[in-house]
Short mmCIF file of C-alpha atoms in Angstrom, two decimals:
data_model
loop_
_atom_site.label_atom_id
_atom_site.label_comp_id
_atom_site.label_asym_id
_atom_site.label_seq_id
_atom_site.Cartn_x
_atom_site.Cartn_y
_atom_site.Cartn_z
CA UNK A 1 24.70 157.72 59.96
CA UNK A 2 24.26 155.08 62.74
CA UNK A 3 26.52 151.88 63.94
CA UNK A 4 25.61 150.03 60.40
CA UNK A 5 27.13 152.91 58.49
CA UNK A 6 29.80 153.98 60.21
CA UNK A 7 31.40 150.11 60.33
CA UNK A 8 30.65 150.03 56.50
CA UNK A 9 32.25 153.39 56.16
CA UNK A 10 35.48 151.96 58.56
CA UNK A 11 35.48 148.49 56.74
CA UNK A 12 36.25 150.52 53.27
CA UNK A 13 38.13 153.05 54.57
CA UNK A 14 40.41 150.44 56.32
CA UNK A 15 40.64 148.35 53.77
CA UNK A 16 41.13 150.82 51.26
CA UNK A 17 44.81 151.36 52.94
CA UNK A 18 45.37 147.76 52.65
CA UNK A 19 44.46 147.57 49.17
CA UNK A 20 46.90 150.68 48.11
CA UNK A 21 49.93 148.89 50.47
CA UNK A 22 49.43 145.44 48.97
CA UNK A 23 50.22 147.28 45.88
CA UNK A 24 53.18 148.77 46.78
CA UNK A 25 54.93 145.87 48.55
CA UNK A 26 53.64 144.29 45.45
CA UNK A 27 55.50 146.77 43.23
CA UNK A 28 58.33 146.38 45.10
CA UNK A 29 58.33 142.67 45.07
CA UNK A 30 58.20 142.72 41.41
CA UNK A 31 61.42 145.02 41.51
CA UNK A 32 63.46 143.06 43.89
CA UNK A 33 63.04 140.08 41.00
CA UNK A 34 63.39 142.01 38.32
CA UNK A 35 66.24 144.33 39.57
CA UNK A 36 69.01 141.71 39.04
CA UNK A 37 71.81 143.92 40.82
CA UNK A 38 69.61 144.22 44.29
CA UNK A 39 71.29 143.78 47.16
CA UNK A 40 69.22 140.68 47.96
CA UNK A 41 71.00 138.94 45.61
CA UNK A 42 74.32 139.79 47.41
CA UNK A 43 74.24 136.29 49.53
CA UNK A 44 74.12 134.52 45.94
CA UNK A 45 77.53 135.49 44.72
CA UNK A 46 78.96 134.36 48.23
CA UNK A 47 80.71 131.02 47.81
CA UNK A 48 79.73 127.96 50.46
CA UNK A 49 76.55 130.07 51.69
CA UNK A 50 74.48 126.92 53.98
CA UNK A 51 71.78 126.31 51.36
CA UNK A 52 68.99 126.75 54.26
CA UNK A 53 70.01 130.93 52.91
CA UNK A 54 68.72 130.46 49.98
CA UNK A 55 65.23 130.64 51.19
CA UNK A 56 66.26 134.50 51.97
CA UNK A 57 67.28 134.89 48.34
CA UNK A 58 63.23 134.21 48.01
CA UNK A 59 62.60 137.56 49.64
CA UNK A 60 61.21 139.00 46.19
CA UNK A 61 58.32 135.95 46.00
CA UNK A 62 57.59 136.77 49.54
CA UNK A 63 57.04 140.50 48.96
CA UNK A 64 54.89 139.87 45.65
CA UNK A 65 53.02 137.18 47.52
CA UNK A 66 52.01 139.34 50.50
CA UNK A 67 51.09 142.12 47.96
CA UNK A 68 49.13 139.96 46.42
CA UNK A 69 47.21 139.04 49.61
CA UNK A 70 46.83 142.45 50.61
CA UNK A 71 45.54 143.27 47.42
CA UNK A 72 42.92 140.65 47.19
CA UNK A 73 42.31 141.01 50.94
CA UNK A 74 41.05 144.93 50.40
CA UNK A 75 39.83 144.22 47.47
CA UNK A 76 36.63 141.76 49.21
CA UNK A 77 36.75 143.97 52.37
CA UNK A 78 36.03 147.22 50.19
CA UNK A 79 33.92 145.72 47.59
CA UNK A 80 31.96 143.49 50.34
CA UNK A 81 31.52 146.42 52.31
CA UNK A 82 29.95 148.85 49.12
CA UNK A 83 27.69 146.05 47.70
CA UNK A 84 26.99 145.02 51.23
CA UNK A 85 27.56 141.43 49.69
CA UNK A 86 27.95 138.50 52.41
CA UNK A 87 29.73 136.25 49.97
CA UNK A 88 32.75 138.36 50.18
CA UNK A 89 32.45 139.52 53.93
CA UNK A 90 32.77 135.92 54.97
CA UNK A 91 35.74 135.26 52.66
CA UNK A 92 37.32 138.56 53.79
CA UNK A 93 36.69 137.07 57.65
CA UNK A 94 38.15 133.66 56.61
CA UNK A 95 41.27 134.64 54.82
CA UNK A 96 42.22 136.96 57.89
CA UNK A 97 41.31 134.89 59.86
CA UNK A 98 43.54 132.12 57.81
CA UNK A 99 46.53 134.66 57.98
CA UNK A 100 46.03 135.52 61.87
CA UNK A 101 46.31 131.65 62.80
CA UNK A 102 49.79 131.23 60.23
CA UNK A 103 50.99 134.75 62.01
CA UNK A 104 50.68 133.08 65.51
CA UNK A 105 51.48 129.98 64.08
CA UNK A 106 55.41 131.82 62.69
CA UNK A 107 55.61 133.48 66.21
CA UNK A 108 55.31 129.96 68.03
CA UNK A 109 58.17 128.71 65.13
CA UNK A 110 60.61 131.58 65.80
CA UNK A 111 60.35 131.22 69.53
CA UNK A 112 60.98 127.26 69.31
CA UNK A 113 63.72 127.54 66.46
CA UNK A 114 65.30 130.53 67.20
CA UNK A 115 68.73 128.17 67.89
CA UNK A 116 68.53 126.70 64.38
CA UNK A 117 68.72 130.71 63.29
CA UNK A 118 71.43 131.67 65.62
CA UNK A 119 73.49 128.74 63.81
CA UNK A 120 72.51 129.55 60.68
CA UNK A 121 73.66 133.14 61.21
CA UNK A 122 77.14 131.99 62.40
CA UNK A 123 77.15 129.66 58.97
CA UNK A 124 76.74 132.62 56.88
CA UNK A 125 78.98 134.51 58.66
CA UNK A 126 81.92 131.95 58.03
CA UNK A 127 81.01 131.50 54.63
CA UNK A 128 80.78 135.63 53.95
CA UNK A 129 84.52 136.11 55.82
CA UNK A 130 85.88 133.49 53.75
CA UNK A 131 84.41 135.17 50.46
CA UNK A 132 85.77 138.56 51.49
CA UNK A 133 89.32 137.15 52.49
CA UNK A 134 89.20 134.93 49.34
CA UNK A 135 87.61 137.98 46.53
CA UNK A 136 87.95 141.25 48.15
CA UNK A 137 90.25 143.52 46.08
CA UNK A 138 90.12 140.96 43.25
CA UNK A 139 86.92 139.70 41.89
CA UNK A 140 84.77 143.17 40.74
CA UNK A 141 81.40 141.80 41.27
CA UNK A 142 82.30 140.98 45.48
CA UNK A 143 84.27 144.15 46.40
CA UNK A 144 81.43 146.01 44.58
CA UNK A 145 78.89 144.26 46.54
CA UNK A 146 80.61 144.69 49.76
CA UNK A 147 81.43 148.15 48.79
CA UNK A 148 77.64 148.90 48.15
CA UNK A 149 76.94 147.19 51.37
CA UNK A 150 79.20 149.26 53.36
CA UNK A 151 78.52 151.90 52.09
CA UNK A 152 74.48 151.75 52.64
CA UNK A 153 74.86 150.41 56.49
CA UNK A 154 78.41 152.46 57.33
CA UNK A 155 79.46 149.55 58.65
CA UNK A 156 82.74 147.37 57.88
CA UNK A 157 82.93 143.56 57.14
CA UNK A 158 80.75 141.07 58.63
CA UNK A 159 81.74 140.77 61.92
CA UNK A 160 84.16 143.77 61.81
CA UNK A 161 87.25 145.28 60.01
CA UNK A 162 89.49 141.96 60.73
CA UNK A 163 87.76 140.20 57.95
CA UNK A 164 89.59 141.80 55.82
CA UNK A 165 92.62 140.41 56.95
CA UNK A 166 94.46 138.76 54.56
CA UNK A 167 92.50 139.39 51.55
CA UNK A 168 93.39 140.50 47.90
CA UNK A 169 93.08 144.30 48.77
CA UNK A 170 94.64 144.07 52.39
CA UNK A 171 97.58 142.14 50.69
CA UNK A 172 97.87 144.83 48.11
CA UNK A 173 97.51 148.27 49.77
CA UNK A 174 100.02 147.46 52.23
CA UNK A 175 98.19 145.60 54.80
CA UNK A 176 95.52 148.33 55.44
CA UNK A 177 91.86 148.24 54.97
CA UNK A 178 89.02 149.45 52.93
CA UNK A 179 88.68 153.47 53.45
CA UNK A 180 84.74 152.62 54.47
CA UNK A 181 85.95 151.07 57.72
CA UNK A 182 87.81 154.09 58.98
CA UNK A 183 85.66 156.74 60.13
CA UNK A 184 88.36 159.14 59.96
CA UNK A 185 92.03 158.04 59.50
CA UNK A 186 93.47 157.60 56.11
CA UNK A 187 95.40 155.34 54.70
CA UNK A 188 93.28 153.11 57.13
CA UNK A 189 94.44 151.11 60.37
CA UNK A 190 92.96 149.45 63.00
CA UNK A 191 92.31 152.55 64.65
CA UNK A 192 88.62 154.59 64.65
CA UNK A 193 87.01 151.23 62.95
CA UNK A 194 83.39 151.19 61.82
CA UNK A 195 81.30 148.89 63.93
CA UNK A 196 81.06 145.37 61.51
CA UNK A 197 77.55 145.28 59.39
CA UNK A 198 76.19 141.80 61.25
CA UNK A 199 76.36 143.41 64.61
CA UNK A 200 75.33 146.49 63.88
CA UNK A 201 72.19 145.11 62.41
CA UNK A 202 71.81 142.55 65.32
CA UNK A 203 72.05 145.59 67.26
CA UNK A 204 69.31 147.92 65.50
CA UNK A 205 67.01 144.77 65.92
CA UNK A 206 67.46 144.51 69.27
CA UNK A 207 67.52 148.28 70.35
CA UNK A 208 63.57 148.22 68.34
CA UNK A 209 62.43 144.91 69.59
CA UNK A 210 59.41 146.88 72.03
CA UNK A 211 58.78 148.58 68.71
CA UNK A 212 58.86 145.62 66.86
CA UNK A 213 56.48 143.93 69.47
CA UNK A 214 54.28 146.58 69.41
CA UNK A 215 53.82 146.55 65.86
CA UNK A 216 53.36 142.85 65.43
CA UNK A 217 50.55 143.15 68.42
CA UNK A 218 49.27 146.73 66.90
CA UNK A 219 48.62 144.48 63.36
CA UNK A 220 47.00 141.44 65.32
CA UNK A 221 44.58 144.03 67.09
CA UNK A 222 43.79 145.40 63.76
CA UNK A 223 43.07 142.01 62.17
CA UNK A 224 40.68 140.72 65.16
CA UNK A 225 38.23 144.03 65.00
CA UNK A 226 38.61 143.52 61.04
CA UNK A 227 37.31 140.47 61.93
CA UNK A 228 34.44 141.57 64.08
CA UNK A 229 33.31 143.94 62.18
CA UNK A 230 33.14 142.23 58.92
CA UNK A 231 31.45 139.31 60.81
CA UNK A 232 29.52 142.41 62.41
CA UNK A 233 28.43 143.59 59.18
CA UNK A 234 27.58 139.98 57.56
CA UNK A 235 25.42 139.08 60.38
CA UNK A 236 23.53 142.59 60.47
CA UNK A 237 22.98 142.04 56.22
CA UNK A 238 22.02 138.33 56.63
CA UNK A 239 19.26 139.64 59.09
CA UNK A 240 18.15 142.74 57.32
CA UNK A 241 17.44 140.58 53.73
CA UNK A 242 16.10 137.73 55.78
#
C-alpha cells in the first residue's frame, strides 16, 4: 500500500471517529438544552448563585459547539483525505492547529486563575446551603432537585449532612435528616453520614488527576501527528500534481 496510503487510510480512519463523536456530544448538547429538567439547570433554581455560575448553566452551548467542531473537523480530514483535496487538508491543519493553541492557551488560564475558581466554588457553596436551609422540605422543585442529586452522587448536602440544619424538612421530621444521608440508620442522625456531594466530587477529581493529565496530553499527541500527517499528505499531493 506504501507510506502515501497508509497515512490516507489513518487520516480517514481517524477522523472518521471524530466525525461519529462530534455527533454524539452534539446530540447530547442538543438534549442538555432541550431537556428542561437536566440537572444542569439545578444551579438556576438556587437563589443568590455569584452570576460568574451562570457561564456553567452554558454547558449545553458548549457541548453543541464542540460537536459541531468535531463534526466539521472529520468531516475535511475524511473528505480531504478521499479526494486527496489540499484545500481541505490545509483547513483541517489550521483549525487543529487553531484549537491546539486555545487548548494550551485554557491550560495556561486554569493554572493562573485557579484562585478566582477556588472562590467561586466557596460562593456557590454559600449560596447552595442557604437555598437548602431556606427550601428544603418546602419548595417541590429544590428538595426534588437535591433529592435527584443525592440520589445520582450518594452523597448528602453540599458540604455535608449539617446543611440541612435548620431547614423546612429538618424542622419538620423532628430535627433529623434526609434518609439519603444515612447509609444505614433510620429515622436518620448524625451517625453513618454520607460523605457531602462537593467533596466527594473534589475528591473523584483529584484521586483521577494522572488520568486526567494523561488524557489531556494523550489528545494533544493525537492532534500534533493529525497535524503532521495532514501537512504530510498536502505536501506529498502538492508535489505529485505539480
Amino acid at each position: 500500500m506504501g507510506c502515501f496510503g497508509f497515512l490516507k487510510a489513518m487520516m480517514i480512519a481517524f477522523n472518521g471517529i471524530i466525525f461519529l463523536a462530534g455527533i454524539g456530544i452534539l446530540g447530547v448538547g442538543i438534549w442538555v438544552k432541550v431537556d428542561s429538567g437536566s440537572i444542569f439547570n439545578f444551579l438556576g433554581k438556587i437563589d443568590n448563585v455569584p452570576p460568574e455560575i451562570n457561564q456553567v448553566l452554558n454547558v449545553g452551548y458548549l457541548l453543541i459547539a464542540i460537536g459541531a467542531l468535531l463534526v466539521v473537523i472529520g468531516f475535511l480530514g475524511c473528505c480531504g483525505a478521499i479526494r486527496e483535496s489540499k484545500c481541505m487538508l490545509l483547513l483541517f491543519f489550521m483549525i487543529v492547529l487553531l484549537v491546539f493553541i486555545a487548548e494550551v492557551a485554557g491550560a495556561v488560564v486554569i493554572l493562573v486563575f485557579r484562585p478566582v475558581a477556588d472562590s467561586l466554588f466557596e460562593k456557590v457553596g454559600t449560596a447552595a446551603v442557604k437555598s437548602i436551609q431556606k427550601d428544603y422540605g418546602s419548595n417541590t422543585d429544590i428538595t426534588g432537585l437535591w433529592n435527584t442529586t443525592m440520589d445520582g452522587l450518594k452523597c448528602c448536602g453540599f458540604y455535608n449532612y449539617t446543611d440541612f440544619t435548620g431547614s423546612p424538612y429538618y424542622t419538620a421530621h423532628n430535627n433529623t435528616y434526609p434518609p439519603r444521608c444515612c447509609l444505614v440508620v433510620s429515622p436518620c442522625n448524625a451517625t453513618m453520614i454520607a460523605d457531602g456531594c462537593f467533596p466527594k466530587i473534589k475528591k473523584l477529581i483529584d484521586s483521577n488527576t494522572v488520568v486526567i493529565v494523561g488524557v489531556a496530553l494523550g489528545i494533544a499527541a493525537l492532534e500534533i501527528c493529525a497535524m503532521i500527517v495532514s501537512m504530510t499528505l498536502y505536501c506529498r499531493i502538492k508535489s505529485t500534481r505539480a
